[in-house]
Amino acid sequence: MKKLIMLAVIVFMCSFQTKKAVKIVFFGDSITEYGVRPDGYITLFQQKLKDNNQAANYEVAGAGIGGNKIYDLYLRYEDDVLSKNPDVVVIWVGVNDVWHKRLFGTGTDWDKFSKFYTALIKKLQAKGIKVTICTPASVGEKIDYSNELDGDLNKYSQIIRELAAQNNCGLVDFRKLFHEYGLKNNPQNQDKNILTVDGVHLNAAGNKLVADALYQSLIK
């Protein structure tokens, strides 16, 4: 009888224990590095958690470094992501893999991009981490696909869509979302100042769009 009473007490006490917060790490390049600024998308994401009474259920961290490409993420995922013990990792990379081909003559060939990305996904999933991956948004905001690197960005975005399907990852298709937004809000076909300050890095509207899209995808 005493054992039954003790067991009942333990179950009762456990029912009042605080639920462990889900830890989300945003992993990427300078766009994610800037995301932790006061007006950045990660900060806005955290504010949305507070506004929706979800702040106690989630813990959020950024792991972005400017200039990073997919292989940089692969080389530092243990130190910068696994060390944070995440439950969910959001990977947003690809702009520099394309952009740096023009800027510096570097970048990442599409086949190597796919291989490194696949390897990174599998490393994280092997640790029981849920992975969401994101397509690169833009290098130039012209809506008629006349930006110099639109062809490559479309190709790399399609690779990411296919990787999401093949590896059972969540997908946030910023390439599609930014283009759809531009069709409605960029009638003059500007190459910046719609969702970005320079065609790549987010302005206030861009940070809000990204935070809203990620919140919709991640918070159930």
Short mmCIF file of C-alpha atoms in Angstrom, two decimals:
data_model
loop_
_atom_site.label_atom_id
_atom_site.label_comp_id
_atom_site.label_asym_id
_atom_site.label_seq_id
_atom_site.Cartn_x
_atom_site.Cartn_y
_atom_site.Cartn_z
CA MET A 1 0.00 0.00 0.00
CA LYS A 2 2.82 2.36 0.95
CA LYS A 3 4.51 1.69 -2.38
CA LEU A 4 1.33 2.56 -4.24
CA ILE A 5 0.97 5.79 -2.28
CA MET A 6 4.60 6.74 -2.95
CA LEU A 7 4.17 5.98 -6.64
CA ALA A 8 1.04 8.14 -6.76
CA VAL A 9 2.90 10.99 -5.05
CA ILE A 10 5.76 10.77 -7.54
CA VAL A 11 3.39 10.81 -10.52
CA PHE A 12 1.56 13.78 -9.00
CA MET A 13 4.78 15.72 -8.45
CA CYS A 14 6.07 14.93 -11.95
CA SER A 15 2.86 16.31 -13.43
CA PHE A 16 3.78 19.71 -12.00
CA GLN A 17 7.37 19.76 -13.21
CA THR A 18 8.21 22.49 -15.68
CA LYS A 19 8.20 21.30 -19.26
CA LYS A 20 11.64 21.48 -20.87
CA ALA A 21 11.89 24.32 -23.35
CA VAL A 22 12.57 23.38 -26.97
CA LYS A 23 15.91 24.86 -28.03
CA ILE A 24 16.11 26.25 -31.57
CA VAL A 25 19.45 27.25 -33.11
CA PHE A 26 19.53 29.36 -36.27
CA PHE A 27 22.64 28.38 -38.23
CA GLY A 28 23.95 30.41 -41.13
CA ASP A 29 25.93 33.33 -42.55
CA SER A 30 25.85 37.12 -42.02
CA ILE A 31 22.08 37.29 -42.47
CA THR A 32 21.75 35.09 -39.40
CA GLU A 33 24.62 36.84 -37.63
CA TYR A 34 22.70 40.12 -38.00
CA GLY A 35 19.52 38.34 -36.95
CA VAL A 36 20.36 38.75 -33.26
CA ARG A 37 20.51 42.54 -33.53
CA PRO A 38 17.67 44.50 -31.89
CA ASP A 39 15.84 44.71 -35.24
CA GLY A 40 16.97 41.30 -36.52
CA TYR A 41 14.75 38.38 -37.46
CA ILE A 42 15.85 36.22 -34.52
CA THR A 43 15.03 39.02 -32.09
CA LEU A 44 11.64 39.49 -33.79
CA PHE A 45 11.08 35.73 -33.60
CA GLN A 46 11.70 35.85 -29.85
CA GLN A 47 9.28 38.76 -29.51
CA LYS A 48 6.60 36.78 -31.35
CA LEU A 49 7.09 33.97 -28.84
CA LYS A 50 6.47 36.45 -26.01
CA ASP A 51 3.47 38.00 -27.74
CA ASN A 52 1.90 34.55 -28.18
CA ASN A 53 2.67 33.34 -24.63
CA GLN A 54 5.18 30.81 -25.97
CA ALA A 55 8.38 32.25 -24.50
CA ALA A 56 8.56 29.65 -21.72
CA ASN A 57 8.27 26.80 -24.23
CA TYR A 58 11.16 27.75 -26.51
CA GLU A 59 14.77 28.85 -26.18
CA VAL A 60 16.36 30.54 -29.19
CA ALA A 61 20.00 31.07 -30.19
CA GLY A 62 21.86 32.32 -33.26
CA ALA A 63 24.97 30.78 -34.80
CA GLY A 64 25.65 32.96 -37.82
CA ILE A 65 29.04 34.07 -39.15
CA GLY A 66 29.47 36.49 -42.02
CA GLY A 67 30.84 35.09 -45.27
CA ASN A 68 30.03 31.49 -44.41
CA LYS A 69 29.27 28.93 -47.09
CA ILE A 70 27.93 25.42 -46.66
CA TYR A 71 31.32 23.86 -46.01
CA ASP A 72 32.04 26.47 -43.28
CA LEU A 73 28.86 25.37 -41.54
CA TYR A 74 29.90 21.74 -41.86
CA LEU A 75 33.32 22.49 -40.34
CA ARG A 76 31.93 24.32 -37.31
CA TYR A 77 28.64 22.59 -36.54
CA GLU A 78 30.08 20.69 -33.55
CA ASP A 79 31.53 23.74 -31.81
CA ASP A 80 28.83 26.24 -32.70
CA VAL A 81 25.65 24.15 -32.82
CA LEU A 82 25.97 20.80 -31.03
CA SER A 83 27.59 22.59 -28.08
CA LYS A 84 24.27 24.40 -27.57
CA ASN A 85 22.35 21.09 -27.28
CA PRO A 86 19.59 22.05 -29.71
CA ASP A 87 16.35 20.21 -30.35
CA VAL A 88 15.83 22.03 -33.65
CA VAL A 89 18.36 23.52 -36.09
CA VAL A 90 17.38 25.92 -38.85
CA ILE A 91 19.97 26.07 -41.64
CA TRP A 92 19.93 29.16 -43.86
CA VAL A 93 22.88 29.25 -46.22
CA GLY A 94 23.58 29.44 -49.94
CA VAL A 95 23.87 33.13 -50.79
CA ASN A 96 27.65 33.19 -50.38
CA ASP A 97 28.06 29.87 -52.18
CA VAL A 98 26.64 31.70 -55.21
CA TRP A 99 27.50 35.37 -54.58
CA HIS A 100 31.19 34.81 -53.84
CA LYS A 101 31.70 33.35 -57.29
CA ARG A 102 31.13 36.85 -58.63
CA LEU A 103 32.70 38.81 -55.79
CA PHE A 104 35.86 36.82 -55.17
CA GLY A 105 36.00 34.07 -57.77
CA THR A 106 35.24 31.53 -55.02
CA GLY A 107 31.92 30.01 -53.98
CA THR A 108 30.77 26.40 -54.02
CA ASP A 109 30.04 24.30 -57.11
CA TRP A 110 26.50 22.92 -57.08
CA ASP A 111 27.53 19.28 -56.72
CA LYS A 112 29.79 19.99 -53.74
CA PHE A 113 27.08 22.20 -52.25
CA SER A 114 24.64 19.29 -52.34
CA LYS A 115 27.15 16.83 -50.83
CA PHE A 116 28.19 19.11 -47.96
CA TYR A 117 24.57 20.02 -47.24
CA THR A 118 23.50 16.37 -47.18
CA ALA A 119 26.37 15.46 -44.87
CA LEU A 120 25.49 18.29 -42.48
CA ILE A 121 21.84 17.29 -42.36
CA LYS A 122 22.72 13.68 -41.62
CA LYS A 123 25.18 14.65 -38.88
CA LEU A 124 22.51 16.69 -37.11
CA GLN A 125 19.75 14.13 -37.57
CA ALA A 126 22.03 11.42 -36.18
CA LYS A 127 21.93 13.36 -32.90
CA GLY A 128 18.14 13.32 -32.90
CA ILE A 129 17.89 16.96 -33.97
CA LYS A 130 14.99 18.14 -36.11
CA VAL A 131 16.29 20.06 -39.11
CA THR A 132 14.60 22.80 -41.10
CA ILE A 133 16.39 24.16 -44.17
CA CYS A 134 15.85 27.42 -46.05
CA THR A 135 16.42 28.50 -49.63
CA PRO A 136 18.61 31.59 -50.25
CA ALA A 137 16.39 34.64 -50.77
CA SER A 138 18.14 37.02 -53.14
CA VAL A 139 21.24 38.63 -54.56
CA GLY A 140 19.35 41.54 -56.05
CA GLU A 141 15.60 42.07 -55.80
CA LYS A 142 14.54 42.63 -59.42
CA ILE A 143 11.38 40.64 -59.97
CA ASP A 144 11.86 39.79 -63.67
CA TYR A 145 14.78 37.39 -62.97
CA SER A 146 17.26 39.82 -64.52
CA ASN A 147 19.55 39.88 -61.48
CA GLU A 148 22.93 38.54 -62.53
CA LEU A 149 22.87 35.53 -60.23
CA ASP A 150 19.19 34.57 -60.42
CA GLY A 151 19.94 31.46 -62.46
CA ASP A 152 22.35 30.06 -59.91
CA LEU A 153 20.14 31.02 -56.97
CA ASN A 154 17.21 29.23 -58.57
CA LYS A 155 19.34 26.13 -59.13
CA TYR A 156 20.72 26.05 -55.58
CA SER A 157 17.25 26.71 -54.17
CA GLN A 158 15.92 23.71 -56.08
CA ILE A 159 18.74 21.59 -54.65
CA ILE A 160 17.63 22.62 -51.15
CA ARG A 161 13.99 21.82 -51.89
CA GLU A 162 15.01 18.36 -53.07
CA LEU A 163 17.24 17.81 -50.03
CA ALA A 164 14.32 18.71 -47.75
CA ALA A 165 12.13 16.10 -49.42
CA GLN A 166 14.84 13.44 -49.50
CA ASN A 167 15.87 13.88 -45.86
CA ASN A 168 12.49 14.59 -44.25
CA CYS A 169 13.48 18.14 -43.30
CA GLY A 170 11.26 21.12 -42.78
CA LEU A 171 11.51 23.69 -45.58
CA VAL A 172 11.12 27.48 -45.58
CA ASP A 173 11.29 28.63 -49.19
CA PHE A 174 12.55 32.19 -48.89
CA ARG A 175 13.44 32.27 -52.58
CA LYS A 176 9.76 31.83 -53.40
CA LEU A 177 8.48 34.07 -50.59
CA PHE A 178 10.75 36.98 -51.52
CA HIS A 179 9.78 36.76 -55.19
CA GLU A 180 6.08 36.68 -54.36
CA TYR A 181 6.49 39.68 -52.07
CA GLY A 182 8.39 41.53 -54.78
CA LEU A 183 5.66 40.92 -57.34
CA LYS A 184 3.22 42.73 -55.05
CA ASN A 185 5.51 45.42 -53.65
CA ASN A 186 8.22 46.16 -56.22
CA PRO A 187 6.42 47.56 -59.30
CA GLN A 188 9.50 49.58 -60.30
CA ASN A 189 11.68 46.47 -60.40
CA GLN A 190 14.24 47.86 -57.94
CA ASP A 191 17.27 45.74 -57.12
CA LYS A 192 17.24 46.65 -53.40
CA ASN A 193 15.33 48.49 -50.65
CA ILE A 194 12.25 46.28 -50.81
CA LEU A 195 13.19 43.51 -48.36
CA THR A 196 16.93 44.18 -48.28
CA VAL A 197 19.34 47.09 -47.87
CA ASP A 198 21.73 45.88 -50.56
CA GLY A 199 19.99 43.07 -52.43
CA VAL A 200 21.10 40.51 -49.83
CA HIS A 201 20.95 41.67 -46.20
CA LEU A 202 17.56 42.28 -44.63
CA ASN A 203 15.91 45.61 -43.92
CA ALA A 204 13.04 46.04 -41.45
CA ALA A 205 10.44 44.57 -43.83
CA GLY A 206 12.72 41.66 -44.67
CA ASN A 207 13.40 40.84 -41.04
CA LYS A 208 9.68 40.85 -40.32
CA LEU A 209 8.86 38.60 -43.29
CA VAL A 210 11.57 36.13 -42.29
CA ALA A 211 10.57 36.09 -38.61
CA ASP A 212 6.91 35.56 -39.51
CA ALA A 213 7.69 32.74 -41.96
CA LEU A 214 9.96 30.94 -39.52
CA TYR A 215 7.46 31.30 -36.70
CA GLN A 216 4.70 29.86 -38.85
CA SER A 217 6.92 26.93 -39.82
CA LEU A 218 8.44 26.10 -36.45
CA ILE A 219 5.88 26.90 -33.76
CA LYS A 220 3.01 24.45 -33.64
#
